[in-house]
PDB file of C-alpha atoms in Angstrom:
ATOM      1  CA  UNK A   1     -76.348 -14.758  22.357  1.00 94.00           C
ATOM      2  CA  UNK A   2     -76.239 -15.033  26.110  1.00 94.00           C
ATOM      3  CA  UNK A   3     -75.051 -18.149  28.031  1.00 95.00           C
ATOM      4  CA  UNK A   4     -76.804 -18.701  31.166  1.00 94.00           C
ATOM      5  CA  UNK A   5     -76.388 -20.587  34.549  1.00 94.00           C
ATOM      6  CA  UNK A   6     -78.710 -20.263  37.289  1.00 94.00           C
ATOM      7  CA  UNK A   7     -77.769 -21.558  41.118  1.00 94.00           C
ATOM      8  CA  UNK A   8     -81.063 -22.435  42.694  1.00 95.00           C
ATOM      9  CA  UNK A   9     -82.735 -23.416  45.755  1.00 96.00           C
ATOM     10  CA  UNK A  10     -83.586 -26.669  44.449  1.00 93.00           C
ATOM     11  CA  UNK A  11     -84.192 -28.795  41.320  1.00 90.00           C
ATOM     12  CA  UNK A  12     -88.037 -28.595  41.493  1.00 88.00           C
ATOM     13  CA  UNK A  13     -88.896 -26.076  38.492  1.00 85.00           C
ATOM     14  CA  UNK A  14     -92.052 -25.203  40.050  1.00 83.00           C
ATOM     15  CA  UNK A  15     -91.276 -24.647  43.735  1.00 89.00           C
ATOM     16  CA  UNK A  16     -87.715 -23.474  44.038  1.00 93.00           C
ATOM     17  CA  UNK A  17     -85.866 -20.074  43.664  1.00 95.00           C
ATOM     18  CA  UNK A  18     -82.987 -18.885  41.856  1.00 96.00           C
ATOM     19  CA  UNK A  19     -80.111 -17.866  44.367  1.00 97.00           C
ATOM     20  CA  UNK A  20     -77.221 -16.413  41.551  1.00 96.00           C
ATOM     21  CA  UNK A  21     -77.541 -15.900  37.953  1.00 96.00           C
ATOM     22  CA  UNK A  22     -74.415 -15.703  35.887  1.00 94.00           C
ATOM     23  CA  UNK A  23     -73.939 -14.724  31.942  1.00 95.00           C
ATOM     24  CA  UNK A  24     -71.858 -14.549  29.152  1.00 96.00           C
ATOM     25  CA  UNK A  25     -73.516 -12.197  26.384  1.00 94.00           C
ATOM     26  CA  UNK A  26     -71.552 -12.424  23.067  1.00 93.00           C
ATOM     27  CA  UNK A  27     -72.577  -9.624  20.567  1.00 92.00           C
ATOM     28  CA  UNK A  28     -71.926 -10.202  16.634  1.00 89.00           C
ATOM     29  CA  UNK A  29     -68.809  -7.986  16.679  1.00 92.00           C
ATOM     30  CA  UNK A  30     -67.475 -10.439  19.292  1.00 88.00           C
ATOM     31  CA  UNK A  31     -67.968  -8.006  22.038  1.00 94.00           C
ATOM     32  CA  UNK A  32     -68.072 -10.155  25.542  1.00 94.00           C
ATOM     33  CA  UNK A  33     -70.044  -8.847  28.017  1.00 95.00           C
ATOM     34  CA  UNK A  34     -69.785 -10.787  32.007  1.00 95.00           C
ATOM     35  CA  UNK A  35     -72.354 -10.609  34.966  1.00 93.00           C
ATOM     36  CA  UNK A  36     -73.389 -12.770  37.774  1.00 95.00           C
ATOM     37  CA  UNK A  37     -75.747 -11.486  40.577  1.00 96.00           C
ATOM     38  CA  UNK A  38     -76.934 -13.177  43.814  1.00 96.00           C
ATOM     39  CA  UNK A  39     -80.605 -13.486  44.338  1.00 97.00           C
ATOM     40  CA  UNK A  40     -82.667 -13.805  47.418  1.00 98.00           C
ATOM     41  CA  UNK A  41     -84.923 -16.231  47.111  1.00 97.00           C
ATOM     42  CA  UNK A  42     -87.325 -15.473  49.887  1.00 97.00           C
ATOM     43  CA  UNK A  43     -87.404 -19.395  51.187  1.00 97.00           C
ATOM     44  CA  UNK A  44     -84.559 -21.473  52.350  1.00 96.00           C
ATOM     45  CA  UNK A  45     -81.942 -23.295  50.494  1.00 96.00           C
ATOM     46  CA  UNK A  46     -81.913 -26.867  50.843  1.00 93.00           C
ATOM     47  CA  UNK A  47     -79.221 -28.392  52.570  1.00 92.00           C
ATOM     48  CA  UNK A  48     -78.959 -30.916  49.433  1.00 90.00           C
ATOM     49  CA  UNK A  49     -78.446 -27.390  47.633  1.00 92.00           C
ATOM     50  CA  UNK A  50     -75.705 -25.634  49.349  1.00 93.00           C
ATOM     51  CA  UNK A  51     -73.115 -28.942  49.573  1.00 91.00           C
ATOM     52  CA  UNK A  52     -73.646 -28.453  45.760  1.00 89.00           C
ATOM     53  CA  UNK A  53     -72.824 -24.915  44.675  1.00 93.00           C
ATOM     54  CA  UNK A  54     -71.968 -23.586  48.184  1.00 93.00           C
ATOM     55  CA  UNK A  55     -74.288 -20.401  48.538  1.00 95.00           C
ATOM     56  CA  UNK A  56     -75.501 -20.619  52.153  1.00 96.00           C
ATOM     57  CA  UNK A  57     -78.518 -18.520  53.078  1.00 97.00           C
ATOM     58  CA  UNK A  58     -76.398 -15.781  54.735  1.00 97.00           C
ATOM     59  CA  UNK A  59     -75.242 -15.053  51.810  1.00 97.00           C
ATOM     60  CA  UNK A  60     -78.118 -14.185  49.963  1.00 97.00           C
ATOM     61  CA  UNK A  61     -80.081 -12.511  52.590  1.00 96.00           C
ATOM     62  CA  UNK A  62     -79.310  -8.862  51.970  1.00 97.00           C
ATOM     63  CA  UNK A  63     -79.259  -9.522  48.277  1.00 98.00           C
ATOM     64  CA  UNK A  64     -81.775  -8.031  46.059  1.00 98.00           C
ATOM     65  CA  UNK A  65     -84.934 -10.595  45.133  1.00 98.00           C
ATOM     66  CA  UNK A  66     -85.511 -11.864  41.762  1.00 97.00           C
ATOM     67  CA  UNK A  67     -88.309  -9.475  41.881  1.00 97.00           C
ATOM     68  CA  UNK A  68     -86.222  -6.452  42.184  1.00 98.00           C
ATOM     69  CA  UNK A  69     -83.377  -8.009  39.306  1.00 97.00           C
ATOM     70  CA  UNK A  70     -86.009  -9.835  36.952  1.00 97.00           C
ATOM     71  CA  UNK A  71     -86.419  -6.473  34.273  1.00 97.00           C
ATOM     72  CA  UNK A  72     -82.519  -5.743  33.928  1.00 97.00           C
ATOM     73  CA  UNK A  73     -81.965  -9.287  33.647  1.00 97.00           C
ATOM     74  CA  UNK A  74     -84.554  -9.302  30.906  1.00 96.00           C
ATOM     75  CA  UNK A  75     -82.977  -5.669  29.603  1.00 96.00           C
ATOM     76  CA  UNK A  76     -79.930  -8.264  28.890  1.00 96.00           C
ATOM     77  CA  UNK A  77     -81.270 -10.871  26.796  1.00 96.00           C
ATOM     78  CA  UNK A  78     -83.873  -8.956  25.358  1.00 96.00           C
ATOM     79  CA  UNK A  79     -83.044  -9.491  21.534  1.00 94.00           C
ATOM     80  CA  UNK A  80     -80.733 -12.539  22.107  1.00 93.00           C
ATOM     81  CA  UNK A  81     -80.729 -15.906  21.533  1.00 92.00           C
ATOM     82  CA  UNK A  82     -80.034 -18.294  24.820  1.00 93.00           C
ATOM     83  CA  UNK A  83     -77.723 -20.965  25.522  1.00 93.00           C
ATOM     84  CA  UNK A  84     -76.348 -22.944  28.535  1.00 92.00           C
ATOM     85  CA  UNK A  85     -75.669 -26.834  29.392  1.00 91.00           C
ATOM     86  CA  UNK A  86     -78.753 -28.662  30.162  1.00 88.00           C
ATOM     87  CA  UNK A  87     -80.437 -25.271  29.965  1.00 92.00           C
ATOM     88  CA  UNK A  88     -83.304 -27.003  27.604  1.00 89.00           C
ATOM     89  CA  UNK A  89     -84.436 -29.140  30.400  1.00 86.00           C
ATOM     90  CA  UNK A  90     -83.901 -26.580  33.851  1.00 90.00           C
ATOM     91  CA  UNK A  91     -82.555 -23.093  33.360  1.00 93.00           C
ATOM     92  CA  UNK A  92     -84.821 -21.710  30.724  1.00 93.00           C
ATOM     93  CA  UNK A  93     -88.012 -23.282  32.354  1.00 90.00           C
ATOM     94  CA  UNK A  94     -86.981 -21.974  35.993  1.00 92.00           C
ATOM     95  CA  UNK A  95     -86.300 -18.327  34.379  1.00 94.00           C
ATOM     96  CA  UNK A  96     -89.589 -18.584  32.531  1.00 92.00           C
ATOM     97  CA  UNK A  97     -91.271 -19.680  35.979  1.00 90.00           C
ATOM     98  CA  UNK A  98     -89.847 -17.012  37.999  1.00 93.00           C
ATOM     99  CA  UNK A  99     -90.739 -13.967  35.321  1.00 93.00           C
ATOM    100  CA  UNK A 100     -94.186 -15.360  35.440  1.00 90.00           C
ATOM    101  CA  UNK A 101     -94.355 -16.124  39.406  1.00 91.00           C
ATOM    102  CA  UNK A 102     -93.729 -12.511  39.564  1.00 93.00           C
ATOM    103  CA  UNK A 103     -95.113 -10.552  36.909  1.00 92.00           C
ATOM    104  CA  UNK A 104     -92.027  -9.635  34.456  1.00 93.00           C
ATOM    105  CA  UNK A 105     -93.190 -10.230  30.907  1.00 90.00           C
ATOM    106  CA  UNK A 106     -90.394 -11.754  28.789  1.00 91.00           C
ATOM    107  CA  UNK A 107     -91.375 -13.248  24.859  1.00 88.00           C
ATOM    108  CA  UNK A 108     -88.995 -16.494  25.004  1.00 88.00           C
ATOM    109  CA  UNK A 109     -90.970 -17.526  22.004  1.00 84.00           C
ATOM    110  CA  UNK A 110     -88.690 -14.755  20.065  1.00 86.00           C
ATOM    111  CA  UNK A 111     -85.435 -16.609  21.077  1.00 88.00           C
ATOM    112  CA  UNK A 112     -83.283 -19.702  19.550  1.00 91.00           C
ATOM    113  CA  UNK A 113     -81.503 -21.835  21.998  1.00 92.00           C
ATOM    114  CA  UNK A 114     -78.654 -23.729  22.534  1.00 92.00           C
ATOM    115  CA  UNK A 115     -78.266 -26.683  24.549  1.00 90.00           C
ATOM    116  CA  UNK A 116     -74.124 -27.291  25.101  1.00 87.00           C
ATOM    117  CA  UNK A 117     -75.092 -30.666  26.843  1.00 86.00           C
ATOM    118  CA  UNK A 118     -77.843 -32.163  23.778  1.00 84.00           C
ATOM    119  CA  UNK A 119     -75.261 -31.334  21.424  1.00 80.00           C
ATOM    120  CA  UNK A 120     -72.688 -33.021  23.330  1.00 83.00           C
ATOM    121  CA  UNK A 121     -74.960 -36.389  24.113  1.00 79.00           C
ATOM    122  CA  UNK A 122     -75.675 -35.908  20.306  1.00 78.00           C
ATOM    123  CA  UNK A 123     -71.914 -35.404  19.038  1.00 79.00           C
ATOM    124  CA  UNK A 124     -69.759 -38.385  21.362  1.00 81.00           C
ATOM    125  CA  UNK A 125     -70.771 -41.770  21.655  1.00 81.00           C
ATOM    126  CA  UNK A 126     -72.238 -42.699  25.352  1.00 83.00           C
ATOM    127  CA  UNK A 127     -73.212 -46.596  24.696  1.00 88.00           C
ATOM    128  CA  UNK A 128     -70.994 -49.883  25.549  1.00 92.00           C
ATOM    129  CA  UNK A 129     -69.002 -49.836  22.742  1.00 91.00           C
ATOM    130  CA  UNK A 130     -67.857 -46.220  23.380  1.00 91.00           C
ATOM    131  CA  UNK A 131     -66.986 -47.010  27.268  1.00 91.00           C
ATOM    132  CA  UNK A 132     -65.059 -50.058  26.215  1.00 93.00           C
ATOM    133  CA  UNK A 133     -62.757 -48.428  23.910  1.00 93.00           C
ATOM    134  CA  UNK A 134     -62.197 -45.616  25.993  1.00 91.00           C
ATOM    135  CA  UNK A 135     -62.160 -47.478  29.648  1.00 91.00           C
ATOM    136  CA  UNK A 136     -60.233 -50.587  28.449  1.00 94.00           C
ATOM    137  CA  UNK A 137     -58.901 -49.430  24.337  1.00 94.00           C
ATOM    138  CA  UNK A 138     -60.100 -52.175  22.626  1.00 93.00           C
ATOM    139  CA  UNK A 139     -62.812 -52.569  20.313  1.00 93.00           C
ATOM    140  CA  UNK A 140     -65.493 -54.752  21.009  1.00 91.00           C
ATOM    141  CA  UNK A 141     -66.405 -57.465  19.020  1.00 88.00           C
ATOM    142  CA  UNK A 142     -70.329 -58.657  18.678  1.00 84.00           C
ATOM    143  CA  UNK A 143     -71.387 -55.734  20.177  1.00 76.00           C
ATOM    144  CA  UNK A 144     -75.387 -56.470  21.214  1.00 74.00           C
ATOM    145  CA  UNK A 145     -74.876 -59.593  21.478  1.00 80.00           C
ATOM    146  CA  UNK A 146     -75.906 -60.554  25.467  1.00 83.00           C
ATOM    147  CA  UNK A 147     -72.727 -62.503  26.416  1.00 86.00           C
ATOM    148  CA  UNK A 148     -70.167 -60.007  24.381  1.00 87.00           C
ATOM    149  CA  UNK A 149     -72.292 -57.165  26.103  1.00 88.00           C
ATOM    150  CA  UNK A 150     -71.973 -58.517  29.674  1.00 86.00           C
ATOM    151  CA  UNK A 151     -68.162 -59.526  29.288  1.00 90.00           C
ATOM    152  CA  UNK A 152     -67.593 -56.032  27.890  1.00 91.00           C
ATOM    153  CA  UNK A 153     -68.833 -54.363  30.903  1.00 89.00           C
ATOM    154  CA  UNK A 154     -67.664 -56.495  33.713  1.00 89.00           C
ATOM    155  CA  UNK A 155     -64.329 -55.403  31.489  1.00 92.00           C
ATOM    156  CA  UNK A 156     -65.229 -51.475  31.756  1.00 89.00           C
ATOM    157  CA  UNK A 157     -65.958 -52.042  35.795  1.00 85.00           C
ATOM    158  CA  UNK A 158     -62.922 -53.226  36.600  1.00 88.00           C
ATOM    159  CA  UNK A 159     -61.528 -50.649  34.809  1.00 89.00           C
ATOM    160  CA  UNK A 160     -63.386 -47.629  36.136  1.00 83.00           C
ATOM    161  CA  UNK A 161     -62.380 -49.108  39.417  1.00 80.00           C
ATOM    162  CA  UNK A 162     -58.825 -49.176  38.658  1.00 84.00           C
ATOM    163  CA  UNK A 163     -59.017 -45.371  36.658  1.00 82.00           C
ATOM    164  CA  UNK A 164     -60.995 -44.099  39.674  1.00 77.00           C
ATOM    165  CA  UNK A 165     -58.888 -46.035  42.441  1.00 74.00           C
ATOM    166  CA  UNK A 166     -58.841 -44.026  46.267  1.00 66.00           C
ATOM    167  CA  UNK A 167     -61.551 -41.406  44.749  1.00 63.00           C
ATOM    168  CA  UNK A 168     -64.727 -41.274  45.951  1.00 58.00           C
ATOM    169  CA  UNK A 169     -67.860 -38.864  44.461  1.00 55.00           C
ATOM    170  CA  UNK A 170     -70.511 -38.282  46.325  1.00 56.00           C
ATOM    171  CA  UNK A 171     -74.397 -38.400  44.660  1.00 54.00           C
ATOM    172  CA  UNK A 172     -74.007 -34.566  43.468  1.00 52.00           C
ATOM    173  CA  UNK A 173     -70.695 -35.351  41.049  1.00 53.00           C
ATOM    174  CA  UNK A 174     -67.891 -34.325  44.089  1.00 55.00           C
ATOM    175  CA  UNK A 175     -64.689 -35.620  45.415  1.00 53.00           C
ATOM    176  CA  UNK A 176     -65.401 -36.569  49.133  1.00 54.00           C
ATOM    177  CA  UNK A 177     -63.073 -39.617  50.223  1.00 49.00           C
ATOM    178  CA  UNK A 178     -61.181 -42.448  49.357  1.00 42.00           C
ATOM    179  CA  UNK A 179     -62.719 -45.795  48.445  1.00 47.00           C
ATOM    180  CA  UNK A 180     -61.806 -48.793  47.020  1.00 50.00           C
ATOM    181  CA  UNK A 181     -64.649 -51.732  45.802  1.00 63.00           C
ATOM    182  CA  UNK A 182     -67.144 -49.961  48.072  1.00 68.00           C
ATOM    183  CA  UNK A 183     -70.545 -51.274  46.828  1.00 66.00           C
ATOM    184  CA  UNK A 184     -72.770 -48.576  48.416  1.00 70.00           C
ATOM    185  CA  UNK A 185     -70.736 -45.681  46.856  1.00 68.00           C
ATOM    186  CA  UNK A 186     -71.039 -47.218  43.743  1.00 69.00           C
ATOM    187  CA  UNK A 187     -74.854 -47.965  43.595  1.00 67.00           C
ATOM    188  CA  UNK A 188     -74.932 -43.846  44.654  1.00 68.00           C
ATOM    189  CA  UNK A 189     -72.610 -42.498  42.356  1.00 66.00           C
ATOM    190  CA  UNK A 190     -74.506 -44.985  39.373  1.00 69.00           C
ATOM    191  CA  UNK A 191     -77.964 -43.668  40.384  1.00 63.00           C
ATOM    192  CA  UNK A 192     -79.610 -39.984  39.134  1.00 62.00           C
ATOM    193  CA  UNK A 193     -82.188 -40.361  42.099  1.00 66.00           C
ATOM    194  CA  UNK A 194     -82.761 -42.005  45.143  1.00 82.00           C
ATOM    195  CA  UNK A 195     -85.786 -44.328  43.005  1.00 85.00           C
ATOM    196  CA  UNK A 196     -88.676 -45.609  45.447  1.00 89.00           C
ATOM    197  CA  UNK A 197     -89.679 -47.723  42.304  1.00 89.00           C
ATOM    198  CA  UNK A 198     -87.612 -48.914  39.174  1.00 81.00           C
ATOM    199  CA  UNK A 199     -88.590 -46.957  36.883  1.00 84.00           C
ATOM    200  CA  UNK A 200     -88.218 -43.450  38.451  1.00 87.00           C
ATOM    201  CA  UNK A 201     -91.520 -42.611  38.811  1.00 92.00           C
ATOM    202  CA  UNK A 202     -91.718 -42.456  42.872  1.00 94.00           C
ATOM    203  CA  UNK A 203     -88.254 -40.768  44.539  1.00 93.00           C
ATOM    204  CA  UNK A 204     -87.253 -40.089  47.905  1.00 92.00           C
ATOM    205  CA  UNK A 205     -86.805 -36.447  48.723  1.00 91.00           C
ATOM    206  CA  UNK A 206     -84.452 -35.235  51.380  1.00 88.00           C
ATOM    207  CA  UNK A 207     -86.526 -35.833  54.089  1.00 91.00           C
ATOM    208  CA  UNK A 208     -87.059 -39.168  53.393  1.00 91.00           C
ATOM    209  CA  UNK A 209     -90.622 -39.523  52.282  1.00 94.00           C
ATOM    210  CA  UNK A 210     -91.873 -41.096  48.617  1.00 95.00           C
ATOM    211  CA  UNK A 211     -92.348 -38.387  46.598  1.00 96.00           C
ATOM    212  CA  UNK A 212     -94.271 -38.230  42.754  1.00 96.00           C
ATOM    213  CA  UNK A 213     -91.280 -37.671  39.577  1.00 94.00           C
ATOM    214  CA  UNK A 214     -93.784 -36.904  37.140  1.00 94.00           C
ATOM    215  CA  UNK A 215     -97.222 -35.002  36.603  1.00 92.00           C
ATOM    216  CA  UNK A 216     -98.994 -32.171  38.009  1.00 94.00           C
ATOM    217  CA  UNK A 217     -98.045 -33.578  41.621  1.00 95.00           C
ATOM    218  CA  UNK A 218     -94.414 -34.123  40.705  1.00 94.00           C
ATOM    219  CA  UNK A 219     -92.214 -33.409  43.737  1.00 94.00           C
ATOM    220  CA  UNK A 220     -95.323 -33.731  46.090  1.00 95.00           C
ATOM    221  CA  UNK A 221     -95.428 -36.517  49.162  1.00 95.00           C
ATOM    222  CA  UNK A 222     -97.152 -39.261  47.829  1.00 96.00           C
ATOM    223  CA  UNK A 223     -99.271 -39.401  51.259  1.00 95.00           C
ATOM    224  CA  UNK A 224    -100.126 -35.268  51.205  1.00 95.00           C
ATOM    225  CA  UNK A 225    -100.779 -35.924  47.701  1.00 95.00           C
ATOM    226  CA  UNK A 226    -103.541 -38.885  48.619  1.00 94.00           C
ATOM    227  CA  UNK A 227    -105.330 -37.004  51.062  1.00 93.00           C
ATOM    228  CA  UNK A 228    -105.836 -33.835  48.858  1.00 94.00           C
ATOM    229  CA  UNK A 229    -106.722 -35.786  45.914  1.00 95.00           C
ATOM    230  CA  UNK A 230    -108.247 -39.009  46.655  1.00 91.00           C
ATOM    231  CA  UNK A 231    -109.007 -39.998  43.304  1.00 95.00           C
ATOM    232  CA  UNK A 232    -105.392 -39.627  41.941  1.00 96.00           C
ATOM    233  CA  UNK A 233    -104.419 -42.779  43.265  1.00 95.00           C
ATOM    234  CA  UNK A 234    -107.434 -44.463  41.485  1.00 95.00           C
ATOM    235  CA  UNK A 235    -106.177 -42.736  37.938  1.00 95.00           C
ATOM    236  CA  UNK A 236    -102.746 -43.588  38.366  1.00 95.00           C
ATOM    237  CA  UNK A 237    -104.211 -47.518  38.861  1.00 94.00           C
ATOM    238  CA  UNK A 238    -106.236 -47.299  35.501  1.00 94.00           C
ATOM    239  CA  UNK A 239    -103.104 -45.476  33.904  1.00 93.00           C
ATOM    240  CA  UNK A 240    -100.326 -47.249  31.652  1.00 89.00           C
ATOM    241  CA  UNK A 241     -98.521 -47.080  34.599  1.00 91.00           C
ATOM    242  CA  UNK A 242     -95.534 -49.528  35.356  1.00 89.00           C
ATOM    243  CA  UNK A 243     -97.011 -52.340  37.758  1.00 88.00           C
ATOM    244  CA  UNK A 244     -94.090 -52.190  40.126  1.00 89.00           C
ATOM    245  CA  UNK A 245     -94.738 -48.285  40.682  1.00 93.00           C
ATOM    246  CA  UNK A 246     -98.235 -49.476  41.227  1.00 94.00           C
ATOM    247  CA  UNK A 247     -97.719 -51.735  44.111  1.00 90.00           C
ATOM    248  CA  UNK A 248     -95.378 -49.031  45.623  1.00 93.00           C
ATOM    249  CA  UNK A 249     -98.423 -46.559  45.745  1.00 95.00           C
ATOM    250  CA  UNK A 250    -100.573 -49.490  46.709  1.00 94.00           C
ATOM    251  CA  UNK A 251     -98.621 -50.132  49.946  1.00 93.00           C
ATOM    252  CA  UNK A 252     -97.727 -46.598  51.034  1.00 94.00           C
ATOM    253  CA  UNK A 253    -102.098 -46.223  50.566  1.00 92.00           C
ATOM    254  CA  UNK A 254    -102.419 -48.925  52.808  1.00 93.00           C
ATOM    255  CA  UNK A 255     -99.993 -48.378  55.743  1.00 90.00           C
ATOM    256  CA  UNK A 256    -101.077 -44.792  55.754  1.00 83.00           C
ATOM    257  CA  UNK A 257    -104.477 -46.581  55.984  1.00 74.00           C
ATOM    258  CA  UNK A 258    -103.546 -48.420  59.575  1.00 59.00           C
TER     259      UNK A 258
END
């Protein structure tokens, strides 16, 4: 088997680059074998990027390109299975993007994998009842019940807030600086995405601008995205599409209309 972790330019599968790839190959005879390798990805790394895993574009700039590493990389897990945390849902697509985007052949159809992060979401509790016995050790009673529910986690705030007291993370998971009851850091921290709409369908990208989450578009400017394809507003409209997300698009249409 060989655990996996890619550092990228980005979290858009499609458009961005890998900047480091590190493994762990384990042979049956328990045999460990270690690598990690820089990457030039031949387009900048987002700012939103680098505060995350620190690369900076200096640093990759005399490195080789994926291009140039992509067949002993695939020498390496040719004949293993794959693993990694949350490598399901981004590693294992991004590899499989970049040996296509540049011409490497690679049979992942051959391989198992292993998903460290499903198995733990599958394994340990992550509901109410869990975060009240481990945030305030008690067990709760009439759990699903609305007014138990809403008692129990006004509870589990106040304790997170005690637990987590002077310590402030920022929206990528880091230590930054102290806080104590600060609403805004909270509502960051407690969010995946910077949502345009409720339910995650429309997201603000780093620049500011409403962005699609999902589809053939996804990561696209909604706005760019209207003028190239007209009619893709009018599908989304007759789609089961959540009405909220609807009027979003229906406003940005019409002040880009003025």
């Amino acid at each position: 088997m060989v655990l996996f972790d890619l550092e990228t330019t980005g979290l858009n599968i499609v458009s961005d680059r890998i900047v480091e790839i590190s493994y762990l190959k384990i042979s049956p005879n328990g045999k460990e074998e270690r690598g990690c390798q820089r990457i030039n990805p031949e387009m900048p790394i987002s700012e939103e990027a680098i505060s995350v895993h620190h690369i900076t574009n200096n640093d990759v700039k005399d490195m080789p390109t994926f291009k140039q590493y992509a067949k002993e990389f695939v020498r390496i897990i040719t004949g293993c299975d794959i693993g990694g945390f949350n490598s399901n849902k981004f590693d294992i697509p991004l590899l499989a993007e970049e040996c296509e985007r540049v011409g490497v052949e690679f049979d992942f159809s051959r391989c198992k994998f292993v998903d460290v992060q499903v198995i733990f979401h599958k394994m340990e509790k992550r509901d109410l009842t869990a975060a009240y016995k481990f945030y305030c050790h008690k067990d709760l009673e009439g759990a699903h019940a609305a007014a138990a529910d809403i008692e129990a986690t006004y509870e589990v705030l106040k304790a997170q807030l005690d637990m987590y007291n002077g310590v402030e993370y920022n929206d990528h998971g880091q230590i930054s600086k102290p806080i104590v009851n600060d609403i805004d850091a909270l509502s960051n921290f407690s969010s995946h995405n910077k949502n345009a709409d409720f339910a995650g369908q429309l997201i603000y990208n780093e620049n500011g601008e409403v962005t699609f989450n999902f589809g053939k578009y996804k990561g696209k400017p909604v706005i760019e995205t209207f003028k190239k394809d007209p009619g893709y507003y009018s599908w989304i409209l007759n789609s089961a599409f959540p009405l909220y997300t609807k009027r979003v698009l229906t406003r940005i249409k019409l002040e880009n209309l003025k």
